[in-house]
Coordinates of C-alpha atoms in Angstrom, one line a residue:
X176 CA 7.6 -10.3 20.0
X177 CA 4.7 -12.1 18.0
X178 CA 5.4 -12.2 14.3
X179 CA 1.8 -12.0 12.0
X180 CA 1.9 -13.3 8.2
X181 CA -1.1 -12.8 6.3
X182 CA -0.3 -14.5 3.0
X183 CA -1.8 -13.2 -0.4
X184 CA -2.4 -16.3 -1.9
X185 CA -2.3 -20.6 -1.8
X186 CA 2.2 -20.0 -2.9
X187 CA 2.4 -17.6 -0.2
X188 CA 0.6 -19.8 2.7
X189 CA 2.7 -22.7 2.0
X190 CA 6.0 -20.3 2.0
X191 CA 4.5 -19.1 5.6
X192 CA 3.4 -22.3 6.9
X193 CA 7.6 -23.6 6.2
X194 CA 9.3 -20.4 7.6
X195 CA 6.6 -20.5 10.6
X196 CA 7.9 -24.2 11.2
X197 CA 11.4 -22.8 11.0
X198 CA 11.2 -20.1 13.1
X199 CA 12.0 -19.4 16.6
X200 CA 9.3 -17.8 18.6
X201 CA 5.5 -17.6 18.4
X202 CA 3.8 -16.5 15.2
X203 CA 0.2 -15.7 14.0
X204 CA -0.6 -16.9 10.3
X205 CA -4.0 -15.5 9.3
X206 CA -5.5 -17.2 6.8
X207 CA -9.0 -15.9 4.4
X208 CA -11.1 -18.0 3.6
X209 CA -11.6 -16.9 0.1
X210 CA -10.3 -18.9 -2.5
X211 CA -7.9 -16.2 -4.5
X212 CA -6.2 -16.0 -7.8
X213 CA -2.6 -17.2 -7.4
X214 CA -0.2 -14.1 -8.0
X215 CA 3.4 -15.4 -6.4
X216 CA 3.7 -18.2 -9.1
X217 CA 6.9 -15.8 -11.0
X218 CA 10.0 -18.2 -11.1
X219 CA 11.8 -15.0 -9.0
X220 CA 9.3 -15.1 -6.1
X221 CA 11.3 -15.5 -2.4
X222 CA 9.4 -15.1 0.9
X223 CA 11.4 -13.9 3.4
X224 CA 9.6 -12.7 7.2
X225 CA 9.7 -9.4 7.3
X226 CA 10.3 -8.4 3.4
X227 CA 7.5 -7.0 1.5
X228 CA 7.5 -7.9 -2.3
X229 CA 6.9 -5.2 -4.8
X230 CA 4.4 -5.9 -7.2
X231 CA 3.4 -3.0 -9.6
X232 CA 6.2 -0.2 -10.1
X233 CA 4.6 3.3 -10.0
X234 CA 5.7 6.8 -9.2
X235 CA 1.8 8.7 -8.3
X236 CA 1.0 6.2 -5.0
X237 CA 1.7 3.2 -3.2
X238 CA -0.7 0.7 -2.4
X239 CA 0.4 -1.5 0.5
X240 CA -1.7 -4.2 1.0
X241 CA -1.8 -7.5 2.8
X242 CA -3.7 -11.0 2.6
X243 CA -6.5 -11.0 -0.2
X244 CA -6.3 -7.3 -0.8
X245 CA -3.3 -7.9 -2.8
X246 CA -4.9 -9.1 -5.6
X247 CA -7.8 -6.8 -5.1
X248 CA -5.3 -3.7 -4.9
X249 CA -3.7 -5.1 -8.5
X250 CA -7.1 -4.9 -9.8
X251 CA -7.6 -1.1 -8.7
X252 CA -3.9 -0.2 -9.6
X253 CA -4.8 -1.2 -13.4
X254 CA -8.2 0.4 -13.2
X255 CA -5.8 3.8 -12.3
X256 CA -3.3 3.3 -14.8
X257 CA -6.1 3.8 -17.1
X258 CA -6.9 7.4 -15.5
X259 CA -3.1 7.9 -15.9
X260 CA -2.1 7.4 -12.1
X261 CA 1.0 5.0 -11.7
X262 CA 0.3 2.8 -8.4
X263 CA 3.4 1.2 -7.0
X264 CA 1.7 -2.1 -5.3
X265 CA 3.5 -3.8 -2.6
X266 CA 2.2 -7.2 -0.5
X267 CA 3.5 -6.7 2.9
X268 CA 2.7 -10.6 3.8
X269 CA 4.7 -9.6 7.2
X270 CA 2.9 -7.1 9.7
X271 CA 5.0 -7.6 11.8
X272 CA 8.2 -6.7 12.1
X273 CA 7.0 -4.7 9.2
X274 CA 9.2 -3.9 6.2
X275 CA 10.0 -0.4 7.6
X276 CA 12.7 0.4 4.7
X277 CA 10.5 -0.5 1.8
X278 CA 7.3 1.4 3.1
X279 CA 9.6 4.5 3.7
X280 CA 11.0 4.0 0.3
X281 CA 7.9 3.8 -1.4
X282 CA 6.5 6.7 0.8
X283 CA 9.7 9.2 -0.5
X284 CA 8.9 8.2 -4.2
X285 CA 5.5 8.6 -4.4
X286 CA 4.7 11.3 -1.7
X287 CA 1.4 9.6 -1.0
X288 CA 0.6 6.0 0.6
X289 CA -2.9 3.8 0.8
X290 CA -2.8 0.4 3.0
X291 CA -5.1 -1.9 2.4
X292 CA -6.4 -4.9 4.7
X293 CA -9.3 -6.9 5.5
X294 CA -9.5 -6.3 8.9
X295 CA -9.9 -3.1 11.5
X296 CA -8.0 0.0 9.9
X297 CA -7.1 0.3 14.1
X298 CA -4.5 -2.0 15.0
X299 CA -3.4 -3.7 11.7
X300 CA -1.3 -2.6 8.4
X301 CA -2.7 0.5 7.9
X302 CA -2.0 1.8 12.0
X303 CA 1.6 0.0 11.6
X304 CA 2.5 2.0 8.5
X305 CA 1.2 5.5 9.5
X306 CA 2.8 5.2 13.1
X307 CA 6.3 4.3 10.9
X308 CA 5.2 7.6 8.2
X309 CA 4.6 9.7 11.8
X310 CA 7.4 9.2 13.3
X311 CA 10.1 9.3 10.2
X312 CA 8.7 10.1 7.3
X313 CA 5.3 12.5 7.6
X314 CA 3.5 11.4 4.3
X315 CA -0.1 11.5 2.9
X316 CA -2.1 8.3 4.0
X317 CA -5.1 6.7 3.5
X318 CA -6.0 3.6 5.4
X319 CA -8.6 1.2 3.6
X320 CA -10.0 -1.5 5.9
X321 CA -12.8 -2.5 7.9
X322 CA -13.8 0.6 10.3
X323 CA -14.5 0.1 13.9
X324 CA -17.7 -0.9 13.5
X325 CA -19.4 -4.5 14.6
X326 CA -18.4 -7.0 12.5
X327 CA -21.1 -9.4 10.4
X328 CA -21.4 -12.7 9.2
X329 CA -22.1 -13.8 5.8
X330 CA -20.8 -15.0 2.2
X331 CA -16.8 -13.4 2.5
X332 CA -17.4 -12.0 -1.0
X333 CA -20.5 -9.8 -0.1
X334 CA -18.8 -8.6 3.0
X335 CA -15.7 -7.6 0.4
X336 CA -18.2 -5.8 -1.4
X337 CA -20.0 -4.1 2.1
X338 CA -16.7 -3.3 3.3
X339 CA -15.7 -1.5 0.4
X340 CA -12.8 -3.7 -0.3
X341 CA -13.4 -5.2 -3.6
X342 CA -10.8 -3.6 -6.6
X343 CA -13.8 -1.5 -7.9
X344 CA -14.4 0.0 -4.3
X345 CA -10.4 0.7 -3.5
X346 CA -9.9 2.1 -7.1
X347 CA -13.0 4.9 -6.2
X348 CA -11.6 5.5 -2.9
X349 CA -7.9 6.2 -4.0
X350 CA -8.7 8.4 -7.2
X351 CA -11.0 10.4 -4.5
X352 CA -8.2 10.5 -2.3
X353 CA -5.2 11.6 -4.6

């Protein structure tokens, strides 16, 4: 089947944009169009299709999130570590084949899971993990995306903001939700 990449940052693109070149069969690469603060620049980085990358260790909830709401899912992690709730945060570049292992992993550890992805919560990340958490794992999950609503145009960081997607917005939406 189709494999879909959506990269977290400008290291990650280029690490896509080679293994899509390599790779046999079709694959989608979505790209943002936001410039975003570089976060795969540690000398141990490796991008691998189909591998997410733990971030952030943390034992109260993992945050899965793909594309630009990596960084933005680091931002609300710290913002919880400072209520005293330990986010684990992993950037699933790959959505598919999705990293099934890890996000079960992080599921039995923390007992509670939040994806987060700017696009429809129906048919993305967020529908991927909690049909994996459904069938083998039945876990708390929150799904933190763009509902199914008619989409806008306009400036990328206002409709972060709209969308409630911005680190401020997911931070208020997980400490709600845990």
């Amino acid at each position: 089947g189709m494999v879909i990449v959506n990269p977290s940052d400008a290291i990650e693109a280029e690490a896509a944009v080679k293994a899509a070149y390599e790779y046999v069969g079709p694959m989608y690469l979505r790209f943002g169009r936001l410039a975003i603060p570089v976060i795969n620049d540690r000398p141990d980085y490796r991008f691998e299709l189909g591998k997410g990358i733990v971030l952030r260790e943390g034992k109260d909830v993992a945050i899965i999130a793909t594309g630009l709401e990596v960084n933005e899912s680091l931002i609300a992690a710290e913002k919880l570590a400072a209520d005293g709730i330990q986010a684990k945060v992993i950037n699933m570049h790959t959505i598919k084949p999705l990293d099934e292992e890890l996000v079960l992993a992080a599921a039995k550890e923390c007992g509670c899971v939040i994806t987060v992805e700017e696009h429809s919560i129906i048919g993305g990340l967020g529908s991927a993990v909690c049909e994996l958490l459904s069938e083998k794992l039945p876990t708390r999950a929150l799904r933190i995306g763009v509902n199914d609503v008619y989409g806008e145009s306009g400036p990328a960081v206002e409709l972060i903001k709209k969308y409630g997607l911005d680190g401020e917005s997911i931070y208020k939406k997980i400490k709600q939700f845990v």
